[in-house]
């Protein structure tokens, strides 16, 4: 097997991959929740919210792939299963039973998840920057913070009078 010689120690790469895999789990859960709201929401704003969430779940698919591929670029192993996602995520899954939230409840819930991810990203960013200045992972996290902040704004705007 060829050694990994990209100027980052195995320890630094593995520490960063832990942050990235936790983030990958969060993005997967948020992808599923966004998709579920896209399908299940009802109400007077159905078309505009259905379309907004269509855009957002497509963006989240790209985030999932970019994060997993970054883990592989560090020569570490990306999460393998939905079970792994469930184990690693910091987000709460959509309840399987009971009444669904109304449309604004769904938007507020998704906003809360984006904001949680943004806060986790800031913490991971600062930690990863210390691990031998892994600029590739830091730059990915900075890009994701900007994109999640914009997605959060688009959701928040629906909740403001
Ligand atoms: Fe759709």
XYZ file of N, CA, C and O and ligand atoms in Angstrom:
645
model
N 0.846 -1.194 0.000
C 0.000 0.000 0.000
C 0.888 1.254 0.000
O 1.829 1.340 0.783
N 0.592 2.211 -0.879
C 1.422 3.423 -0.956
C 1.213 4.275 0.299
O 0.087 4.434 0.748
N 2.311 4.804 0.868
C 2.143 5.664 2.044
C 1.483 6.990 1.657
O 1.613 7.436 0.526
N 0.758 7.584 2.607
C 0.136 8.881 2.363
C 1.127 9.958 2.763
O 1.519 10.034 3.915
N 1.551 10.767 1.785
C 2.584 11.756 2.052
C 2.135 13.127 1.568
O 2.680 13.678 0.618
N 1.114 13.671 2.234
C 0.568 14.972 1.810
C 0.911 16.069 2.823
O 0.301 17.136 2.823
N 1.888 15.777 3.689
C 2.338 16.804 4.642
C 1.481 16.904 5.879
O 1.568 17.889 6.616
N 0.631 15.903 6.109
C -0.191 15.862 7.328
C 0.045 14.506 7.978
O -0.011 13.477 7.293
N 0.283 14.508 9.279
C 0.523 13.234 9.965
C -0.759 12.404 9.992
O -1.865 12.932 9.849
N -0.575 11.085 10.217
C -1.725 10.180 10.319
C -2.634 10.638 11.456
O -3.858 10.654 11.329
N -2.026 11.070 12.542
C -2.824 11.492 13.703
C -3.685 12.717 13.355
O -4.870 12.767 13.670
N -3.074 13.694 12.673
C -3.827 14.902 12.296
C -4.951 14.552 11.327
O -6.078 15.027 11.453
N -4.647 13.666 10.367
C -5.673 13.289 9.372
C -6.831 12.560 10.061
O -7.999 12.805 9.745
N -6.489 11.692 10.993
C -7.560 10.933 11.670
C -8.393 11.820 12.588
O -9.615 11.654 12.683
N -7.753 12.791 13.236
C -8.515 13.717 14.095
C -9.476 14.541 13.237
O -10.638 14.749 13.595
N -8.981 15.005 12.102
C -9.832 15.808 11.209
C -10.964 14.957 10.650
O -12.110 15.418 10.565
N -10.661 13.716 10.292
C -11.692 12.830 9.725
C -12.817 12.598 10.731
O -13.981 12.465 10.336
N -12.499 12.586 12.032
C -13.571 12.436 13.037
C -14.525 13.615 12.975
O -15.748 13.441 12.997
N -13.990 14.819 12.890
C -14.850 16.005 12.755
C -15.676 15.915 11.471
O -16.867 16.220 11.464
N -15.017 15.515 10.386
C -15.716 15.461 9.092
C -16.799 14.384 9.094
O -17.878 14.583 8.532
N -16.537 13.249 9.720
C -17.555 12.188 9.752
C -18.752 12.583 10.627
O -19.891 12.251 10.293
N -18.506 13.309 11.719
C -19.636 13.807 12.515
C -20.468 14.777 11.685
O -21.701 14.751 11.707
N -19.776 15.629 10.966
C -20.460 16.593 10.098
C -21.228 15.875 8.985
O -22.371 16.241 8.657
N -20.618 14.848 8.425
C -21.271 14.045 7.377
C -22.583 13.456 7.912
O -23.618 13.477 7.228
N -22.553 12.964 9.145
C -23.761 12.401 9.757
C -24.832 13.481 9.905
O -26.011 13.252 9.609
N -24.426 14.665 10.358
C -25.391 15.764 10.508
C -26.005 16.137 9.159
O -27.218 16.370 9.052
N -25.177 16.213 8.143
C -25.671 16.609 6.814
C -26.644 15.551 6.273
O -27.635 15.881 5.624
N -26.353 14.285 6.547
C -27.228 13.211 6.078
C -28.595 13.306 6.737
O -29.638 13.180 6.094
N -28.593 13.540 8.055
C -29.861 13.661 8.780
C -30.624 14.889 8.278
O -31.838 14.834 8.039
N -29.923 16.002 8.093
C -30.605 17.216 7.607
C -31.109 17.014 6.176
O -32.190 17.513 5.826
N -30.360 16.285 5.362
C -30.828 15.958 3.997
C -32.161 15.217 4.071
O -33.136 15.579 3.406
N -32.223 14.188 4.901
C -33.452 13.387 5.013
C -34.607 14.232 5.541
O -35.740 14.143 5.057
N -34.314 15.102 6.533
C -35.384 15.938 7.095
C -35.876 16.959 6.063
O -37.080 17.212 5.946
N -34.946 17.549 5.327
C -35.326 18.543 4.318
C -36.165 17.882 3.232
O -37.182 18.426 2.777
N -35.745 16.682 2.843
C -36.459 15.950 1.789
C -37.868 15.593 2.276
O -38.857 15.740 1.576
N -37.938 15.119 3.533
C -39.226 14.742 4.112
C -40.170 15.951 4.202
O -41.370 15.838 3.904
N -39.622 17.110 4.583
C -40.474 18.320 4.638
C -40.915 18.714 3.228
O -42.066 19.126 3.021
N -40.033 18.599 2.262
C -40.358 18.867 0.844
C -41.564 18.011 0.419
O -42.458 18.483 -0.273
N -41.600 16.756 0.862
C -42.717 15.863 0.494
C -43.965 16.148 1.315
O -45.076 16.144 0.790
N -43.793 16.310 2.629
C -44.931 16.236 3.554
C -45.545 17.571 3.943
O -46.586 17.581 4.587
N -44.889 18.679 3.576
C -45.455 19.936 4.064
C -46.787 20.232 3.382
O -47.061 19.781 2.272
N -47.624 20.995 4.096
C -48.946 21.402 3.596
C -49.131 22.854 3.992
O -48.588 23.278 5.007
N -49.992 23.567 3.273
C -50.329 24.920 3.720
C -50.328 25.901 2.584
O -50.027 25.556 1.436
N -50.651 27.181 2.900
C -50.822 28.191 1.859
C -49.536 28.516 1.095
O -49.590 29.056 -0.004
N -48.375 28.207 1.692
C -47.094 28.503 1.013
C -46.495 27.258 0.371
O -45.289 27.196 0.148
N -47.357 26.255 0.093
C -46.831 24.961 -0.339
C -45.844 25.077 -1.502
O -44.717 24.592 -1.420
N -46.258 25.720 -2.591
C -45.395 25.691 -3.783
C -44.050 26.359 -3.515
O -42.990 25.794 -3.829
N -44.060 27.544 -2.886
C -42.777 28.229 -2.693
C -41.875 27.437 -1.736
O -40.663 27.321 -1.969
N -42.445 26.864 -0.683
C -41.611 26.104 0.262
C -41.159 24.774 -0.339
O -40.012 24.349 -0.155
N -42.060 24.121 -1.079
C -41.703 22.864 -1.757
C -40.500 23.111 -2.686
O -39.539 22.331 -2.711
N -40.532 24.229 -3.407
C -39.434 24.531 -4.342
C -38.159 24.944 -3.602
O -37.054 24.553 -3.987
N -38.317 25.726 -2.532
C -37.133 26.117 -1.750
C -36.435 24.867 -1.187
O -35.214 24.733 -1.262
N -37.234 23.950 -0.656
C -36.637 22.751 -0.054
C -36.069 21.815 -1.118
O -35.108 21.079 -0.853
N -36.605 21.862 -2.319
C -36.022 21.120 -3.444
C -34.593 21.608 -3.686
O -33.644 20.817 -3.770
N -34.432 22.923 -3.746
C -33.085 23.490 -3.934
C -32.172 23.095 -2.780
O -31.005 22.757 -2.981
N -32.715 23.146 -1.560
C -31.855 22.898 -0.393
C -31.450 21.430 -0.306
O -30.304 21.137 0.047
N -32.339 20.491 -0.633
C -31.880 19.096 -0.505
C -30.872 18.746 -1.593
O -29.953 17.965 -1.358
N -31.014 19.372 -2.770
C -29.978 19.143 -3.793
C -28.618 19.673 -3.314
O -27.580 19.037 -3.524
N -28.619 20.830 -2.664
C -27.355 21.378 -2.135
C -26.781 20.434 -1.073
O -25.570 20.184 -1.040
N -27.658 19.883 -0.231
C -27.180 18.999 0.842
C -26.579 17.700 0.287
O -25.627 17.161 0.855
N -27.122 17.209 -0.823
C -26.521 16.017 -1.467
C -25.068 16.335 -1.850
O -24.154 15.531 -1.621
N -24.853 17.526 -2.400
C -23.480 17.914 -2.770
C -22.593 18.029 -1.528
O -21.431 17.613 -1.557
N -23.134 18.577 -0.431
C -22.320 18.716 0.793
C -21.896 17.329 1.291
O -20.744 17.117 1.677
N -22.857 16.396 1.319
C -22.571 15.038 1.787
C -21.411 14.444 0.980
O -20.448 13.904 1.541
N -21.500 14.579 -0.336
C -20.473 13.987 -1.195
C -19.121 14.686 -0.995
O -18.078 14.027 -0.915
N -19.134 16.018 -0.906
C -17.874 16.766 -0.729
C -17.197 16.388 0.595
O -15.971 16.251 0.652
N -17.988 16.232 1.649
C -17.402 15.924 2.967
C -16.837 14.497 2.962
O -15.700 14.265 3.406
N -17.614 13.544 2.437
C -17.137 12.150 2.404
C -15.872 12.047 1.546
O -14.921 11.328 1.906
N -15.838 12.766 0.434
C -14.663 12.692 -0.441
C -13.447 13.355 0.205
O -12.311 12.949 -0.029
N -13.692 14.363 1.048
C -12.578 14.981 1.787
C -11.993 13.978 2.790
O -10.776 13.897 2.965
N -12.870 13.203 3.430
C -12.384 12.165 4.354
C -11.482 11.183 3.596
O -10.407 10.809 4.063
N -11.913 10.816 2.399
C -11.117 9.872 1.598
C -9.811 10.512 1.120
O -8.785 9.851 1.042
N -9.863 11.802 0.801
C -8.634 12.492 0.363
C -7.600 12.513 1.495
O -6.395 12.590 1.239
N -8.085 12.426 2.731
C -7.176 12.345 3.887
C -6.763 10.902 4.151
O -6.106 10.607 5.148
N -7.182 9.998 3.262
C -6.880 8.563 3.370
C -7.472 7.955 4.635
O -6.878 7.079 5.267
N -8.667 8.451 4.996
C -9.408 7.865 6.120
C -10.712 7.297 5.559
O -11.003 7.454 4.370
N -11.488 6.637 6.418
C -12.694 5.942 5.960
C -13.930 6.796 6.250
O -14.139 7.224 7.387
N -14.733 7.020 5.215
C -15.987 7.769 5.378
C -17.049 6.851 5.987
O -16.979 5.623 5.837
N -18.037 7.442 6.676
C -19.117 6.659 7.286
C -19.698 5.689 6.266
O -19.838 6.019 5.090
N -20.076 4.502 6.756
C -20.471 3.440 5.823
C -21.964 3.212 5.747
O -22.441 2.543 4.828
N -22.724 3.662 6.737
C -24.128 3.236 6.792
C -24.999 4.303 7.444
O -24.502 5.215 8.122
N -26.312 4.156 7.272
C -27.252 5.047 7.957
C -27.158 4.838 9.469
O -27.343 5.769 10.241
N -26.846 3.610 9.866
C -26.632 3.341 11.294
C -25.482 4.212 11.815
O -25.592 4.818 12.891
N -24.396 4.299 11.058
C -23.260 5.160 11.445
C -23.721 6.607 11.579
O -23.315 7.322 12.502
N -24.545 7.057 10.635
C -25.033 8.448 10.671
C -25.815 8.676 11.955
O -25.653 9.690 12.630
N -26.667 7.724 12.274
C -27.490 7.826 13.473
C -26.607 7.908 14.726
O -26.890 8.666 15.654
N -25.523 7.141 14.735
C -24.616 7.117 15.890
C -23.847 8.429 16.053
O -23.527 8.837 17.160
N -23.515 9.062 14.933
C -22.611 10.220 14.968
C -23.310 11.572 14.977
O -22.698 12.572 15.335
N -24.573 11.625 14.552
C -25.189 12.946 14.367
C -25.444 13.668 15.690
O -25.717 13.031 16.711
N -25.380 14.980 15.648
C -25.739 15.823 16.778
C -27.177 16.333 16.628
O -27.688 17.031 17.492
N -27.827 16.020 15.509
C -29.202 16.480 15.256
C -30.208 15.426 15.706
O -29.886 14.246 15.778
N -31.443 15.881 15.951
C -32.520 14.932 16.268
C -33.221 14.571 14.967
O -33.524 15.447 14.150
N -33.507 13.290 14.803
C -34.230 12.854 13.612
C -35.688 13.302 13.690
O -36.215 13.536 14.771
N -36.365 13.358 12.538
C -37.807 13.630 12.499
C -38.509 12.458 13.189
O -38.211 11.300 12.880
N -39.457 12.719 14.122
C -40.150 11.597 14.763
C -40.907 10.757 13.727
O -41.475 11.309 12.785
N -40.906 9.440 13.901
C -41.554 8.542 12.932
C -43.060 8.508 13.100
O -43.780 8.103 12.202
N -43.537 8.893 14.294
C -44.973 8.818 14.570
C -45.468 10.144 15.117
O -44.675 11.006 15.471
N -46.793 10.259 15.195
C -47.385 11.479 15.752
C -47.628 12.504 14.661
O -47.264 12.310 13.509
N -48.245 13.621 15.074
C -48.612 14.660 14.101
C -47.354 15.333 13.561
O -46.395 15.562 14.308
N -47.377 15.649 12.278
C -46.277 16.407 11.683
C -46.414 17.873 12.101
O -47.534 18.365 12.288
N -45.291 18.595 12.215
C -45.399 20.034 12.458
C -46.087 20.718 11.272
O -46.070 20.172 10.159
N -46.688 21.899 11.512
C -47.249 22.628 10.362
C -46.100 23.217 9.543
O -44.932 23.066 9.902
N -46.432 23.898 8.450
C -45.362 24.299 7.515
C -44.328 25.206 8.190
O -43.128 25.056 7.971
N -44.786 26.147 9.035
C -43.822 27.041 9.683
C -43.040 26.297 10.783
O -41.876 26.599 11.037
N -43.687 25.293 11.389
C -42.970 24.458 12.353
C -41.847 23.676 11.666
O -40.749 23.517 12.218
N -42.143 23.195 10.456
C -41.099 22.472 9.700
C -39.928 23.401 9.371
O -38.761 23.032 9.531
N -40.268 24.618 8.903
C -39.208 25.564 8.514
C -38.377 25.944 9.752
O -37.142 26.001 9.688
N -39.059 26.156 10.884
C -38.329 26.511 12.115
C -37.409 25.359 12.545
O -36.283 25.591 12.996
N -37.883 24.123 12.398
C -37.067 22.966 12.765
C -35.831 22.847 11.880
O -34.724 22.581 12.364
N -36.020 23.051 10.574
C -34.869 22.974 9.659
C -33.875 24.105 9.944
O -32.659 23.897 9.910
N -34.419 25.300 10.221
C -33.537 26.433 10.550
C -32.686 26.091 11.775
O -31.466 26.326 11.778
N -33.314 25.518 12.776
C -32.593 25.153 13.986
C -31.445 24.176 13.666
O -30.334 24.296 14.189
N -31.711 23.230 12.772
C -30.663 22.261 12.402
C -29.512 22.929 11.642
O -28.345 22.621 11.886
N -29.846 23.837 10.716
C -28.761 24.552 10.015
C -27.908 25.328 11.022
O -26.679 25.349 10.927
N -28.579 25.964 11.984
C -27.823 26.770 12.955
C -26.949 25.877 13.844
O -25.824 26.246 14.190
N -27.462 24.695 14.199
C -26.642 23.743 14.970
C -25.403 23.352 14.159
O -24.273 23.340 14.672
N -25.614 23.026 12.884
C -24.480 22.628 12.036
C -23.469 23.775 11.917
O -22.252 23.555 11.977
N -23.953 25.003 11.774
C -23.037 26.154 11.661
C -22.185 26.272 12.934
O -20.962 26.467 12.860
N -22.813 26.115 14.099
C -22.043 26.212 15.356
C -21.038 25.068 15.463
O -19.882 25.281 15.858
N -21.451 23.856 15.092
C -20.517 22.708 15.133
C -19.366 22.920 14.149
O -18.216 22.571 14.436
N -19.698 23.471 12.981
C -18.659 23.745 11.978
C -17.621 24.734 12.511
O -16.424 24.587 12.262
N -18.079 25.761 13.223
C -17.120 26.752 13.768
C -16.149 26.067 14.738
O -14.948 26.320 14.715
N -16.705 25.192 15.601
C -15.851 24.489 16.569
C -14.868 23.575 15.841
O -13.667 23.570 16.127
N -15.391 22.795 14.873
C -14.513 21.881 14.127
C -13.452 22.663 13.356
O -12.280 22.278 13.323
N -13.870 23.756 12.738
C -12.937 24.594 11.972
C -11.754 25.004 12.842
O -10.590 24.876 12.447
N -12.046 25.480 14.059
C -10.966 25.976 14.921
C -10.061 24.834 15.378
O -8.846 24.997 15.467
N -10.654 23.665 15.621
C -9.831 22.500 16.008
C -8.960 22.027 14.849
O -7.769 21.779 15.016
N -9.582 21.911 13.677
C -8.854 21.370 12.517
C -7.716 22.307 12.100
O -6.648 21.853 11.678
N -7.935 23.599 12.257
C -6.886 24.560 11.914
C -5.628 24.311 12.754
O -4.515 24.517 12.291
N -5.843 23.832 13.967
C -4.701 23.560 14.848
C -3.971 22.264 14.476
O -2.821 22.083 14.838
N -4.669 21.339 13.782
C -4.028 20.067 13.416
C -3.153 20.284 12.181
O -3.549 19.994 11.063
N -1.983 20.845 12.375
C -0.996 20.989 11.293
C -1.546 21.804 10.109
O -1.196 21.554 8.962
N -2.438 22.746 10.395
C -2.940 23.674 9.360
C -3.435 22.952 8.109
O -2.952 23.183 7.006
N -4.403 22.085 8.316
C -4.990 21.333 7.190
C -5.870 22.291 6.375
O -7.074 22.377 6.576
N -5.235 23.005 5.451
C -5.957 24.084 4.747
C -7.091 23.549 3.873
O -8.097 24.235 3.676
N -6.934 22.324 3.347
C -8.001 21.765 2.503
C -9.289 21.585 3.302
O -10.375 21.997 2.866
N -9.179 20.988 4.494
C -10.371 20.753 5.315
C -10.911 22.067 5.878
O -12.128 22.265 5.950
N -10.004 22.966 6.261
C -10.436 24.267 6.788
C -11.202 25.031 5.714
O -12.262 25.613 5.965
N -10.686 24.994 4.495
C -11.329 25.718 3.405
C -12.712 25.127 3.085
O -13.685 25.867 2.850
N -12.827 23.787 3.132
C -14.144 23.151 2.920
C -15.114 23.612 4.008
O -16.268 23.959 3.727
N -14.647 23.637 5.252
C -15.538 24.034 6.360
C -15.955 25.499 6.225
O -17.111 25.846 6.495
N -15.033 26.353 5.805
C -15.386 27.774 5.625
C -16.459 27.921 4.548
O -17.426 28.667 4.699
N -16.292 27.178 3.460
C -17.268 27.215 2.361
C -18.642 26.727 2.857
O -19.677 27.326 2.551
N -18.636 25.662 3.660
C -19.903 25.121 4.176
C -20.574 26.083 5.153
O -21.806 26.196 5.164
N -19.773 26.788 5.963
C -20.368 27.777 6.880
C -21.105 28.844 6.068
O -22.268 29.167 6.351
N -20.471 29.353 5.030
C -21.097 30.403 4.203
C -22.386 29.867 3.571
O -23.432 30.531 3.584
N -22.342 28.648 3.043
C -23.524 28.092 2.359
C -24.659 27.808 3.354
O -25.822 28.093 3.063
N -24.322 27.250 4.521
C -25.375 26.996 5.525
C -25.956 28.312 6.047
O -27.156 28.388 6.336
N -25.109 29.327 6.204
C -25.628 30.620 6.684
C -26.640 31.190 5.696
O -27.668 31.747 6.088
N -26.375 31.037 4.404
C -27.319 31.542 3.400
C -28.611 30.714 3.416
O -29.712 31.258 3.348
N -28.480 29.395 3.526
C -29.671 28.532 3.586
C -30.508 28.868 4.827
O -31.738 28.905 4.773
N -29.821 29.117 5.940
C -30.525 29.468 7.184
C -31.264 30.797 7.009
O -32.411 30.943 7.440
N -30.638 31.746 6.376
C -31.284 33.049 6.116
C -32.560 32.846 5.299
O -33.612 33.414 5.609
N -32.499 32.037 4.240
C -33.677 31.812 3.380
C -34.821 31.183 4.181
O -35.977 31.479 3.935
N -34.488 30.312 5.124
C -35.523 29.710 5.976
C -36.053 30.737 6.977
O -37.262 30.886 7.163
N -35.114 31.468 7.613
C -35.482 32.438 8.654
C -36.410 33.510 8.095
O -37.339 33.969 8.762
N -36.174 33.904 6.846
C -36.970 34.981 6.222
C -38.450 34.603 6.159
O -39.313 35.488 6.178
N -38.752 33.297 6.080
C -40.160 32.868 6.056
C -40.826 32.999 7.416
O -42.049 32.992 7.505
N -40.027 33.070 8.472
C -40.580 33.098 9.833
C -40.737 34.522 10.348
O -41.357 34.742 11.376
N -40.126 35.481 9.605
C -40.164 36.870 10.078
C -41.356 37.593 9.489
O -41.718 37.366 8.335
N -41.968 38.458 10.297
C -43.139 39.230 9.827
C -42.663 40.475 9.100
O -41.709 41.092 9.518
Fe -39.197 16.517 -5.369
